[in-house]
Structure formats: C-alpha cells, structure tokens
PDB file of C-alpha atoms in Angstrom:
ATOM      1  CA  MET A 144      18.367 -52.082   7.785  1.00  0.00           C
ATOM      2  CA  ALA A 145      20.876 -54.231   5.859  1.00  0.00           C
ATOM      3  CA  GLN A 146      22.251 -52.515   2.788  1.00  0.00           C
ATOM      4  CA  GLU A 147      21.831 -54.282  -0.517  1.00  0.00           C
ATOM      5  CA  SER A 148      23.834 -53.731  -3.688  1.00  0.00           C
ATOM      6  CA  TYR A 149      22.046 -52.039  -6.554  1.00  0.00           C
ATOM      7  CA  VAL A 150      22.526 -50.922 -10.140  1.00  0.00           C
ATOM      8  CA  ILE A 151      22.129 -47.248 -11.075  1.00  0.00           C
ATOM      9  CA  ARG A 152      20.865 -46.384 -14.544  1.00  0.00           C
ATOM     10  CA  SER A 153      20.692 -42.903 -16.031  1.00  0.00           C
ATOM     11  CA  SER A 154      17.642 -41.969 -18.053  1.00  0.00           C
ATOM     12  CA  SER A 155      17.139 -39.014 -20.373  1.00  0.00           C
ATOM     13  CA  ARG A 156      13.376 -39.508 -19.958  1.00  0.00           C
ATOM     14  CA  ARG A 157      13.565 -38.868 -16.198  1.00  0.00           C
ATOM     15  CA  THR A 158      13.931 -35.186 -15.478  1.00  0.00           C
ATOM     16  CA  ARG A 159      13.242 -34.760 -11.746  1.00  0.00           C
ATOM     17  CA  THR A 160      12.427 -38.057 -10.045  1.00  0.00           C
ATOM     18  CA  MET A 161      14.184 -41.311  -9.248  1.00  0.00           C
ATOM     19  CA  THR A 162      12.656 -44.771  -9.091  1.00  0.00           C
ATOM     20  CA  ALA A 163      13.668 -48.176  -7.778  1.00  0.00           C
ATOM     21  CA  PHE A 164      12.386 -51.595  -8.812  1.00  0.00           C
ATOM     22  CA  ARG A 165      13.347 -55.257  -9.059  1.00  0.00           C
ATOM     23  CA  GLU A 166      14.531 -56.649 -12.358  1.00  0.00           C
ATOM     24  CA  GLY A 167      15.051 -60.359 -12.006  1.00  0.00           C
ATOM     25  CA  GLY A 168      16.555 -60.464  -8.529  1.00  0.00           C
ATOM     26  CA  ASP A 169      18.517 -57.218  -8.934  1.00  0.00           C
ATOM     27  CA  LEU A 170      17.610 -53.879  -7.393  1.00  0.00           C
ATOM     28  CA  VAL A 171      17.699 -51.178 -10.090  1.00  0.00           C
ATOM     29  CA  VAL A 172      17.631 -47.429  -9.417  1.00  0.00           C
ATOM     30  CA  VAL A 173      16.871 -45.105 -12.335  1.00  0.00           C
ATOM     31  CA  VAL A 174      17.995 -41.485 -11.957  1.00  0.00           C
ATOM     32  CA  PRO A 175      17.805 -38.408 -14.209  1.00  0.00           C
ATOM     33  CA  GLU A 176      20.693 -38.299 -16.667  1.00  0.00           C
ATOM     34  CA  HIS A 177      21.718 -34.805 -15.525  1.00  0.00           C
ATOM     35  CA  MET A 178      22.047 -35.821 -11.832  1.00  0.00           C
ATOM     36  CA  SER A 179      25.602 -35.260 -10.566  1.00  0.00           C
ATOM     37  CA  GLY A 180      27.680 -37.912  -8.839  1.00  0.00           C
ATOM     38  CA  ARG A 181      27.421 -36.002  -5.559  1.00  0.00           C
ATOM     39  CA  GLN A 182      23.606 -35.850  -5.813  1.00  0.00           C
ATOM     40  CA  ARG A 183      23.516 -39.575  -6.530  1.00  0.00           C
ATOM     41  CA  ARG A 184      25.685 -40.377  -3.486  1.00  0.00           C
ATOM     42  CA  GLU A 185      23.451 -38.214  -1.298  1.00  0.00           C
ATOM     43  CA  MET A 186      20.014 -39.220  -2.595  1.00  0.00           C
ATOM     44  CA  VAL A 187      20.149 -42.803  -3.891  1.00  0.00           C
ATOM     45  CA  PRO A 188      20.898 -44.539  -0.537  1.00  0.00           C
ATOM     46  CA  GLY A 189      17.762 -42.984   1.000  1.00  0.00           C
ATOM     47  CA  LEU A 190      15.627 -44.156  -1.928  1.00  0.00           C
ATOM     48  CA  VAL A 191      17.106 -47.658  -1.660  1.00  0.00           C
ATOM     49  CA  GLU A 192      16.421 -47.737   2.085  1.00  0.00           C
ATOM     50  CA  ARG A 193      12.779 -46.670   1.572  1.00  0.00           C
ATOM     51  CA  PHE A 194      12.353 -49.210  -1.244  1.00  0.00           C
ATOM     52  CA  LEU A 195      13.738 -52.062   0.889  1.00  0.00           C
ATOM     53  CA  ALA A 196      11.553 -51.047   3.845  1.00  0.00           C
ATOM     54  CA  LYS A 197       8.448 -51.022   1.629  1.00  0.00           C
ATOM     55  CA  GLU A 198       9.426 -54.361   0.096  1.00  0.00           C
ATOM     56  CA  ALA A 199       9.854 -55.876   3.575  1.00  0.00           C
ATOM     57  CA  ARG A 200       6.397 -54.628   4.614  1.00  0.00           C
ATOM     58  CA  GLN A 201       4.829 -56.168   1.514  1.00  0.00           C
ATOM     59  CA  ARG A 202       6.266 -59.627   2.114  1.00  0.00           C
ATOM     60  CA  PRO A 203       3.528 -61.805   3.527  1.00  0.00           C
ATOM     61  CA  PRO A 204       4.007 -62.606   7.225  1.00  0.00           C
ATOM     62  CA  ARG A 205       4.096 -66.102   8.723  1.00  0.00           C
ATOM     63  CA  ALA A 206       4.525 -67.821   5.382  1.00  0.00           C
ATOM     64  CA  ASP A 207       4.898 -71.595   5.361  1.00  0.00           C
ATOM     65  CA  SER A 208       8.194 -72.172   3.531  1.00  0.00           C
ATOM     66  CA  GLU A 209       7.240 -75.511   1.967  1.00  0.00           C
ATOM     67  CA  LEU A 210       3.884 -74.243   0.674  1.00  0.00           C
ATOM     68  CA  THR A 211       5.471 -71.011  -0.512  1.00  0.00           C
ATOM     69  CA  ALA A 212       8.164 -72.890  -2.438  1.00  0.00           C
ATOM     70  CA  ARG A 213       5.505 -75.047  -4.081  1.00  0.00           C
ATOM     71  CA  ALA A 214       3.397 -71.991  -4.981  1.00  0.00           C
ATOM     72  CA  VAL A 215       6.421 -70.260  -6.527  1.00  0.00           C
ATOM     73  CA  GLU A 216       7.207 -73.409  -8.535  1.00  0.00           C
ATOM     74  CA  LEU A 217       3.600 -73.597  -9.792  1.00  0.00           C
ATOM     75  CA  TYR A 218       3.654 -69.874 -10.665  1.00  0.00           C
ATOM     76  CA  ARG A 219       6.858 -70.285 -12.674  1.00  0.00           C
ATOM     77  CA  THR A 220       5.640 -73.440 -14.423  1.00  0.00           C
ATOM     78  CA  TYR A 221       2.097 -72.402 -15.333  1.00  0.00           C
ATOM     79  CA  VAL A 222       1.584 -68.655 -14.881  1.00  0.00           C
ATOM     80  CA  ALA A 223       4.814 -66.728 -15.565  1.00  0.00           C
ATOM     81  CA  SER A 224       4.711 -67.259 -19.326  1.00  0.00           C
ATOM     82  CA  HIS A 225       1.247 -65.645 -19.432  1.00  0.00           C
ATOM     83  CA  THR A 226       2.298 -62.303 -17.950  1.00  0.00           C
ATOM     84  CA  ASP A 227       4.764 -59.563 -18.849  1.00  0.00           C
ATOM     85  CA  GLY A 228       5.047 -58.331 -15.268  1.00  0.00           C
ATOM     86  CA  PRO A 229       7.777 -59.217 -12.796  1.00  0.00           C
ATOM     87  CA  GLU A 230       7.369 -62.268 -10.604  1.00  0.00           C
ATOM     88  CA  PRO A 231       5.402 -61.213  -7.534  1.00  0.00           C
ATOM     89  CA  ALA A 232       6.464 -61.838  -3.957  1.00  0.00           C
ATOM     90  CA  ILE A 233       4.483 -64.922  -2.926  1.00  0.00           C
ATOM     91  CA  GLY A 234       3.846 -66.154   0.594  1.00  0.00           C
ATOM     92  CA  VAL A 235       1.499 -68.952   1.620  1.00  0.00           C
ATOM     93  CA  ARG A 236       0.203 -69.894   5.042  1.00  0.00           C
ATOM     94  CA  TRP A 237      -2.341 -72.289   6.487  1.00  0.00           C
ATOM     95  CA  VAL A 238      -5.415 -70.732   8.113  1.00  0.00           C
ATOM     96  CA  GLY A 239      -8.100 -72.370  10.205  1.00  0.00           C
ATOM     97  CA  ASN A 240     -10.904 -69.865   9.750  1.00  0.00           C
ATOM     98  CA  MET A 241     -12.006 -70.807   6.217  1.00  0.00           C
ATOM     99  CA  ALA A 242     -15.298 -72.608   6.409  1.00  0.00           C
ATOM    100  CA  SER A 243     -16.558 -72.051   2.879  1.00  0.00           C
ATOM    101  CA  ARG A 244     -13.414 -71.560   0.765  1.00  0.00           C
ATOM    102  CA  TRP A 245     -10.304 -73.601   0.076  1.00  0.00           C
ATOM    103  CA  GLY A 246      -8.015 -70.643  -0.436  1.00  0.00           C
ATOM    104  CA  SER A 247      -7.809 -66.913  -0.910  1.00  0.00           C
ATOM    105  CA  CYS A 248      -5.296 -64.469  -2.313  1.00  0.00           C
ATOM    106  CA  THR A 249      -4.477 -60.823  -1.666  1.00  0.00           C
ATOM    107  CA  ILE A 250      -3.286 -59.721  -5.080  1.00  0.00           C
ATOM    108  CA  GLN A 251      -1.568 -56.546  -3.863  1.00  0.00           C
ATOM    109  CA  THR A 252       0.763 -58.393  -1.458  1.00  0.00           C
ATOM    110  CA  GLY A 253       0.962 -61.905  -2.926  1.00  0.00           C
ATOM    111  CA  GLU A 254      -0.308 -63.343   0.367  1.00  0.00           C
ATOM    112  CA  ILE A 255      -2.137 -66.633  -0.109  1.00  0.00           C
ATOM    113  CA  ARG A 256      -4.123 -68.306   2.649  1.00  0.00           C
ATOM    114  CA  ILE A 257      -4.926 -72.005   2.368  1.00  0.00           C
ATOM    115  CA  SER A 258      -7.581 -73.752   4.439  1.00  0.00           C
ATOM    116  CA  GLU A 259      -6.336 -76.107   7.155  1.00  0.00           C
ATOM    117  CA  ARG A 260      -8.893 -78.597   5.799  1.00  0.00           C
ATOM    118  CA  LEU A 261      -6.510 -79.219   2.878  1.00  0.00           C
ATOM    119  CA  ARG A 262      -3.699 -80.535   5.129  1.00  0.00           C
ATOM    120  CA  THR A 263      -5.019 -84.100   4.975  1.00  0.00           C
ATOM    121  CA  MET A 264      -5.793 -84.075   1.254  1.00  0.00           C
ATOM    122  CA  PRO A 265      -3.574 -85.426  -1.532  1.00  0.00           C
ATOM    123  CA  ASN A 266      -0.758 -83.180  -2.780  1.00  0.00           C
ATOM    124  CA  TRP A 267      -2.337 -82.864  -6.224  1.00  0.00           C
ATOM    125  CA  VAL A 268      -5.425 -81.304  -4.590  1.00  0.00           C
ATOM    126  CA  VAL A 269      -3.294 -78.814  -2.623  1.00  0.00           C
ATOM    127  CA  ASP A 270      -1.374 -78.047  -5.843  1.00  0.00           C
ATOM    128  CA  TYR A 271      -4.641 -77.295  -7.622  1.00  0.00           C
ATOM    129  CA  VAL A 272      -5.731 -74.825  -4.919  1.00  0.00           C
ATOM    130  CA  LEU A 273      -2.273 -73.202  -4.888  1.00  0.00           C
ATOM    131  CA  LEU A 274      -2.290 -72.925  -8.685  1.00  0.00           C
ATOM    132  CA  HIS A 275      -5.786 -71.421  -8.599  1.00  0.00           C
ATOM    133  CA  GLU A 276      -4.611 -68.758  -6.145  1.00  0.00           C
ATOM    134  CA  VAL A 277      -1.268 -67.925  -7.821  1.00  0.00           C
ATOM    135  CA  THR A 278      -3.082 -67.594 -11.150  1.00  0.00           C
ATOM    136  CA  HIS A 279      -5.023 -64.718  -9.579  1.00  0.00           C
ATOM    137  CA  LEU A 280      -1.705 -62.853  -9.293  1.00  0.00           C
ATOM    138  CA  ALA A 281      -1.696 -62.587 -13.100  1.00  0.00           C
ATOM    139  CA  GLU A 282      -5.408 -62.829 -13.887  1.00  0.00           C
ATOM    140  CA  ARG A 283      -7.792 -61.365 -11.294  1.00  0.00           C
ATOM    141  CA  GLU A 284     -11.089 -62.628 -12.683  1.00  0.00           C
ATOM    142  CA  HIS A 285     -12.214 -66.187 -13.391  1.00  0.00           C
ATOM    143  CA  SER A 286     -11.974 -65.468 -17.116  1.00  0.00           C
ATOM    144  CA  ALA A 287     -11.414 -67.927 -19.949  1.00  0.00           C
ATOM    145  CA  ARG A 288      -7.712 -66.996 -19.799  1.00  0.00           C
ATOM    146  CA  PHE A 289      -7.653 -67.733 -16.042  1.00  0.00           C
ATOM    147  CA  TRP A 290      -9.227 -71.174 -16.507  1.00  0.00           C
ATOM    148  CA  GLY A 291      -6.907 -71.886 -19.453  1.00  0.00           C
ATOM    149  CA  ILE A 292      -3.913 -71.427 -17.153  1.00  0.00           C
ATOM    150  CA  VAL A 293      -5.410 -73.458 -14.285  1.00  0.00           C
ATOM    151  CA  ASN A 294      -6.618 -76.253 -16.563  1.00  0.00           C
ATOM    152  CA  ALA A 295      -3.111 -76.681 -18.007  1.00  0.00           C
ATOM    153  CA  HIS A 296      -2.332 -78.594 -14.797  1.00  0.00           C
ATOM    154  CA  ALA A 297      -2.901 -82.294 -15.515  1.00  0.00           C
ATOM    155  CA  GLU A 298      -4.822 -82.900 -12.271  1.00  0.00           C
ATOM    156  CA  SER A 299      -7.031 -79.790 -12.267  1.00  0.00           C
ATOM    157  CA  GLN A 300     -10.313 -81.457 -13.294  1.00  0.00           C
ATOM    158  CA  ARG A 301      -9.723 -84.372 -10.947  1.00  0.00           C
ATOM    159  CA  ALA A 302      -8.880 -82.033  -8.045  1.00  0.00           C
ATOM    160  CA  ARG A 303     -11.920 -79.844  -8.703  1.00  0.00           C
ATOM    161  CA  GLY A 304     -14.125 -82.957  -8.659  1.00  0.00           C
ATOM    162  CA  PHE A 305     -12.455 -84.159  -5.465  1.00  0.00           C
ATOM    163  CA  LEU A 306     -13.125 -80.828  -3.724  1.00  0.00           C
ATOM    164  CA  GLU A 307     -16.731 -80.765  -4.961  1.00  0.00           C
ATOM    165  CA  GLY A 308     -17.175 -84.256  -3.499  1.00  0.00           C
ATOM    166  CA  VAL A 309     -15.735 -83.145  -0.155  1.00  0.00           C
ATOM    167  CA  ASP A 310     -18.069 -80.122  -0.153  1.00  0.00           C
ATOM    168  CA  PHE A 311     -21.082 -82.282  -1.026  1.00  0.00           C
ATOM    169  CA  THR A 312     -20.274 -84.834   1.663  1.00  0.00           C
ATOM    170  CA  GLY A 313     -19.746 -82.101   4.250  1.00  0.00           C
ATOM    171  CA  ARG A 314     -23.059 -80.417   3.468  1.00  0.00           C
ATOM    172  CA  HIS A 315     -25.068 -83.636   3.434  1.00  0.00           C
ATOM    173  CA  ALA A 316     -23.433 -85.164   6.511  1.00  0.00           C
ATOM    174  CA  GLN A 317     -25.079 -82.413   8.554  1.00  0.00           C
ATOM    175  CA  GLU A 318     -28.601 -83.370   7.448  1.00  0.00           C
TER     176      GLU A 318
END
C-alpha cells in the first residue's frame, strides 16, 4: 500500500491508545504524550497502514466521477455549513434496478445510487436528487432541518414537482 505523509500529535488525555483521522485533507495520528520516539517509529506506521486500508474499503466502488464531483459540490454549498463533522467520502453511481425510487444513500459509506431513469432528465432535477441524498449524510431523517437544507436549492420545488409528474405519468400510462 502506498505510504502517505501524516502529522503526529501528542495528547496528555491519551494514556494507552493511538488514533488516526482526517482533518481537512491531512492524516493526523494522535499518540499518548509519554510514548517514546522508538515506540512511535515502531507502532505508528502500522496504525497508518490499517487506517488507509480501512479508508480504501469505505470508498464507494464504481463511482461516476462527474456525478460524484457534482454531489461533492452540492454538499459543500448546501450541507457542510449545517454540520460540525468532517466532510464524508462521497461516491455516486448510476443504477438500473430502481423502479420506485430516484436515489438512495448508504450513510455509513457515503455511497449514493442514482436511478438510470434520471439520465435523460434536466440537470436541475438530477441536482435535486443528489442534494436530497447528500443531505442524508448530515441529517438522516426527513426532518424540518433536512427539508430546510434541501429547499435552499432554488430549483427544489420545481424538481420535486417534475418528478411527481413523471411518477404520475408512469403510473397512469400503464392503465
């Protein structure tokens, strides 16, 4: 596995364990203050390797780069200011097996699946579905706070109406 640079911080609050996390784009390792330089040289690289392996496993597979970039942009524009947590790893891909939903999100991994049916729809409709799903990364339920974030997008009401019209037409075309 490729080695990545990292920052080591000593903590008087840590007495026995080490931890690694992302802060911005940097990898930070926090170690007990009393840990010797030799112990750090021996133990920290293994922790970093395990952290990077776990991070690689959590990255969504087969992500569509254009959709992912758009989802990240929407997250940063509308959602990031509503959460204290770090920016999640986000990956978006098209799926063809969604008959009754426009999108879905796995909160634990940041994987977002978007229905193939959206490919032919206007960009502002796709943006609405992406925003809906990335908002779940900060707000799991369809709460008032959730809808406040989603509705901050200028086209959200229009897109919701568009999708309701598509659903209605699809249901009634079969009759």
